[in-house]
Amino acid sequence: EVQLVESGGGLVQAGGSLRLSCAASGFTSDRYAIGWFRQAPGKEREGVSCISTIDGHTYYADSVKGRFTISRDNAKNTVYLQMNSLRPEDTAVYYCAVDPSGTSWSFRANYASGMDYWGKGTLVTVSS
């Protein structure tokens, strides 16, 4: 059974930092893209960042480029999202997700239906 377990969310002041973790288990394939979507109240789910296990290619949404960094610890099967210079508009539930295609296309297109697996989400709240 595939499981994605997120952690690291919380309340932080604007300008602060948080690191999200997504521990993955149960995969039978080692070729996929894993990353993060987020959903703010009243808004659609949007792709934030992902990393491909095939070639290590990373993707960042324009709204987080230069502030967020995605990384992967293969030994721990864990993906991290380091979030710096947080802004109130980053407030959302952040979901870890896996796209079996191994590409960033679904993350770029905010195509949540392209994901095969989802975590339960972790709440990030940035106060002004």
mmCIF file of C-alpha atoms in Angstrom:
data_model
loop_
_atom_site.group_PDB
_atom_site.id
_atom_site.type_symbol
_atom_site.label_atom_id
_atom_site.label_comp_id
_atom_site.label_asym_id
_atom_site.label_seq_id
_atom_site.Cartn_x
_atom_site.Cartn_y
_atom_site.Cartn_z
ATOM 1 C CA GLU A 1 0.000 0.000 0.000
ATOM 2 C CA VAL A 2 1.388 3.380 -1.047
ATOM 3 C CA GLN A 3 1.524 5.952 1.700
ATOM 4 C CA LEU A 4 2.537 9.596 1.682
ATOM 5 C CA VAL A 5 2.827 11.177 5.099
ATOM 6 C CA GLU A 6 3.415 14.918 5.349
ATOM 7 C CA SER A 7 4.758 16.821 8.311
ATOM 8 C CA GLY A 8 6.250 20.193 9.104
ATOM 9 C CA GLY A 9 3.348 22.575 8.701
ATOM 10 C CA GLY A 10 2.511 25.222 11.262
ATOM 11 C CA LEU A 11 2.109 28.892 12.009
ATOM 12 C CA VAL A 12 4.881 31.292 11.074
ATOM 13 C CA GLN A 13 5.232 35.030 10.684
ATOM 14 C CA ALA A 14 5.751 36.599 7.290
ATOM 15 C CA GLY A 15 9.390 36.371 6.304
ATOM 16 C CA GLY A 16 9.890 33.186 8.272
ATOM 17 C CA SER A 17 10.711 29.658 7.160
ATOM 18 C CA LEU A 18 9.275 26.176 7.383
ATOM 19 C CA ARG A 19 10.380 22.807 6.051
ATOM 20 C CA LEU A 20 7.781 20.318 4.927
ATOM 21 C CA SER A 21 8.556 16.615 4.734
ATOM 22 C CA CYS A 22 6.819 13.854 2.810
ATOM 23 C CA ALA A 23 7.731 10.300 3.737
ATOM 24 C CA ALA A 24 6.846 7.897 0.941
ATOM 25 C CA SER A 25 6.448 4.141 1.226
ATOM 26 C CA GLY A 26 4.968 1.201 -0.628
ATOM 27 C CA PHE A 27 6.015 2.159 -4.171
ATOM 28 C CA THR A 28 6.691 -0.660 -6.601
ATOM 29 C CA SER A 29 8.176 1.696 -9.178
ATOM 30 C CA ASP A 30 11.140 4.013 -8.710
ATOM 31 C CA ARG A 31 10.187 6.197 -11.668
ATOM 32 C CA TYR A 32 7.783 8.985 -10.817
ATOM 33 C CA ALA A 33 7.531 12.678 -10.005
ATOM 34 C CA ILE A 34 6.826 13.612 -6.415
ATOM 35 C CA GLY A 35 6.032 17.044 -5.127
ATOM 36 C CA TRP A 36 3.577 19.436 -3.597
ATOM 37 C CA PHE A 37 0.246 20.953 -4.389
ATOM 38 C CA ARG A 38 -1.369 23.539 -2.183
ATOM 39 C CA GLN A 39 -4.915 24.694 -1.699
ATOM 40 C CA ALA A 40 -5.910 27.952 -0.072
ATOM 41 C CA PRO A 41 -9.461 28.539 1.188
ATOM 42 C CA GLY A 42 -11.817 29.157 -1.704
ATOM 43 C CA LYS A 43 -9.158 28.487 -4.332
ATOM 44 C CA GLU A 44 -8.266 25.689 -6.685
ATOM 45 C CA ARG A 45 -5.470 23.277 -5.856
ATOM 46 C CA GLU A 46 -2.245 24.448 -7.499
ATOM 47 C CA GLY A 47 1.026 22.747 -8.243
ATOM 48 C CA VAL A 48 3.874 24.252 -6.246
ATOM 49 C CA SER A 49 6.954 22.150 -6.890
ATOM 50 C CA CYS A 50 8.054 18.658 -7.832
ATOM 51 C CA ILE A 51 11.122 16.546 -8.442
ATOM 52 C CA SER A 52 11.495 13.642 -10.833
ATOM 53 C CA THR A 53 13.063 10.420 -9.582
ATOM 54 C CA ILE A 54 14.037 9.656 -13.202
ATOM 55 C CA ASP A 55 16.388 12.551 -13.886
ATOM 56 C CA GLY A 56 16.196 14.780 -10.803
ATOM 57 C CA HIS A 57 14.499 17.536 -12.787
ATOM 58 C CA THR A 58 12.776 20.049 -10.544
ATOM 59 C CA TYR A 59 9.872 22.398 -11.125
ATOM 60 C CA TYR A 60 8.752 25.477 -9.211
ATOM 61 C CA ALA A 61 5.677 27.615 -9.685
ATOM 62 C CA ASP A 62 6.547 31.236 -10.472
ATOM 63 C CA SER A 63 4.963 32.332 -7.199
ATOM 64 C CA VAL A 64 7.525 30.360 -5.139
ATOM 65 C CA LYS A 65 10.594 30.421 -7.382
ATOM 66 C CA GLY A 66 13.627 31.663 -5.499
ATOM 67 C CA ARG A 67 11.973 31.126 -2.117
ATOM 68 C CA PHE A 68 11.164 27.401 -2.022
ATOM 69 C CA THR A 69 13.569 24.515 -2.577
ATOM 70 C CA ILE A 70 12.598 20.891 -3.123
ATOM 71 C CA SER A 71 14.974 18.055 -2.342
ATOM 72 C CA ARG A 72 14.901 14.300 -1.932
ATOM 73 C CA ASP A 73 16.671 11.923 0.431
ATOM 74 C CA ASN A 74 16.691 8.620 -1.439
ATOM 75 C CA ALA A 75 17.850 6.617 1.563
ATOM 76 C CA LYS A 76 14.883 7.814 3.596
ATOM 77 C CA ASN A 77 12.396 7.933 0.705
ATOM 78 C CA THR A 78 11.550 11.410 1.865
ATOM 79 C CA VAL A 79 10.988 14.619 -0.064
ATOM 80 C CA TYR A 80 11.466 18.010 1.543
ATOM 81 C CA LEU A 81 10.147 21.449 0.687
ATOM 82 C CA GLN A 82 12.199 24.193 2.277
ATOM 83 C CA MET A 83 10.076 27.329 2.316
ATOM 84 C CA ASN A 84 11.817 30.627 3.012
ATOM 85 C CA SER A 85 10.629 34.241 2.947
ATOM 86 C CA LEU A 86 7.095 33.065 3.539
ATOM 87 C CA ARG A 87 4.234 35.397 2.676
ATOM 88 C CA PRO A 88 0.624 35.484 3.864
ATOM 89 C CA GLU A 89 -0.429 34.352 0.378
ATOM 90 C CA ASP A 90 1.480 31.100 0.953
ATOM 91 C CA THR A 91 -1.131 30.153 3.544
ATOM 92 C CA ALA A 92 -2.721 26.893 2.414
ATOM 93 C CA VAL A 93 -2.972 23.192 3.013
ATOM 94 C CA TYR A 94 0.043 21.603 1.356
ATOM 95 C CA TYR A 95 -0.401 18.148 -0.120
ATOM 96 C CA CYS A 96 2.308 15.736 -1.140
ATOM 97 C CA ALA A 97 1.450 14.003 -4.400
ATOM 98 C CA VAL A 98 2.899 11.517 -6.896
ATOM 99 C CA ASP A 99 2.593 11.534 -10.679
ATOM 100 C CA PRO A 100 3.527 8.153 -12.187
ATOM 101 C CA SER A 101 4.528 9.781 -15.490
ATOM 102 C CA GLY A 102 7.723 11.038 -13.879
ATOM 103 C CA THR A 103 7.275 14.457 -15.484
ATOM 104 C CA SER A 104 6.344 17.838 -14.066
ATOM 105 C CA TRP A 105 3.529 18.425 -16.542
ATOM 106 C CA SER A 106 0.634 17.882 -14.143
ATOM 107 C CA PHE A 107 2.254 20.058 -11.503
ATOM 108 C CA ARG A 108 2.831 22.832 -14.071
ATOM 109 C CA ALA A 109 -0.736 22.596 -15.317
ATOM 110 C CA ASN A 110 -2.275 22.420 -11.837
ATOM 111 C CA TYR A 111 -3.754 19.123 -13.024
ATOM 112 C CA ALA A 112 -4.548 17.424 -9.748
ATOM 113 C CA SER A 113 -6.229 14.540 -11.598
ATOM 114 C CA GLY A 114 -2.821 13.560 -12.922
ATOM 115 C CA MET A 115 -1.727 12.418 -9.499
ATOM 116 C CA ASP A 116 -2.082 8.785 -8.487
ATOM 117 C CA TYR A 117 -1.354 9.246 -4.805
ATOM 118 C CA TRP A 118 -1.952 11.962 -2.249
ATOM 119 C CA GLY A 119 -1.020 12.631 1.322
ATOM 120 C CA LYS A 120 -3.576 13.962 3.772
ATOM 121 C CA GLY A 121 -2.082 17.438 3.782
ATOM 122 C CA THR A 122 -0.407 19.722 6.264
ATOM 123 C CA LEU A 123 -1.563 23.256 7.070
ATOM 124 C CA VAL A 124 0.787 26.199 6.625
ATOM 125 C CA THR A 125 -0.375 29.511 8.044
ATOM 126 C CA VAL A 126 1.640 32.673 7.474
ATOM 127 C CA SER A 127 0.639 35.668 9.548
ATOM 128 C CA SER A 128 1.263 39.233 8.451
#
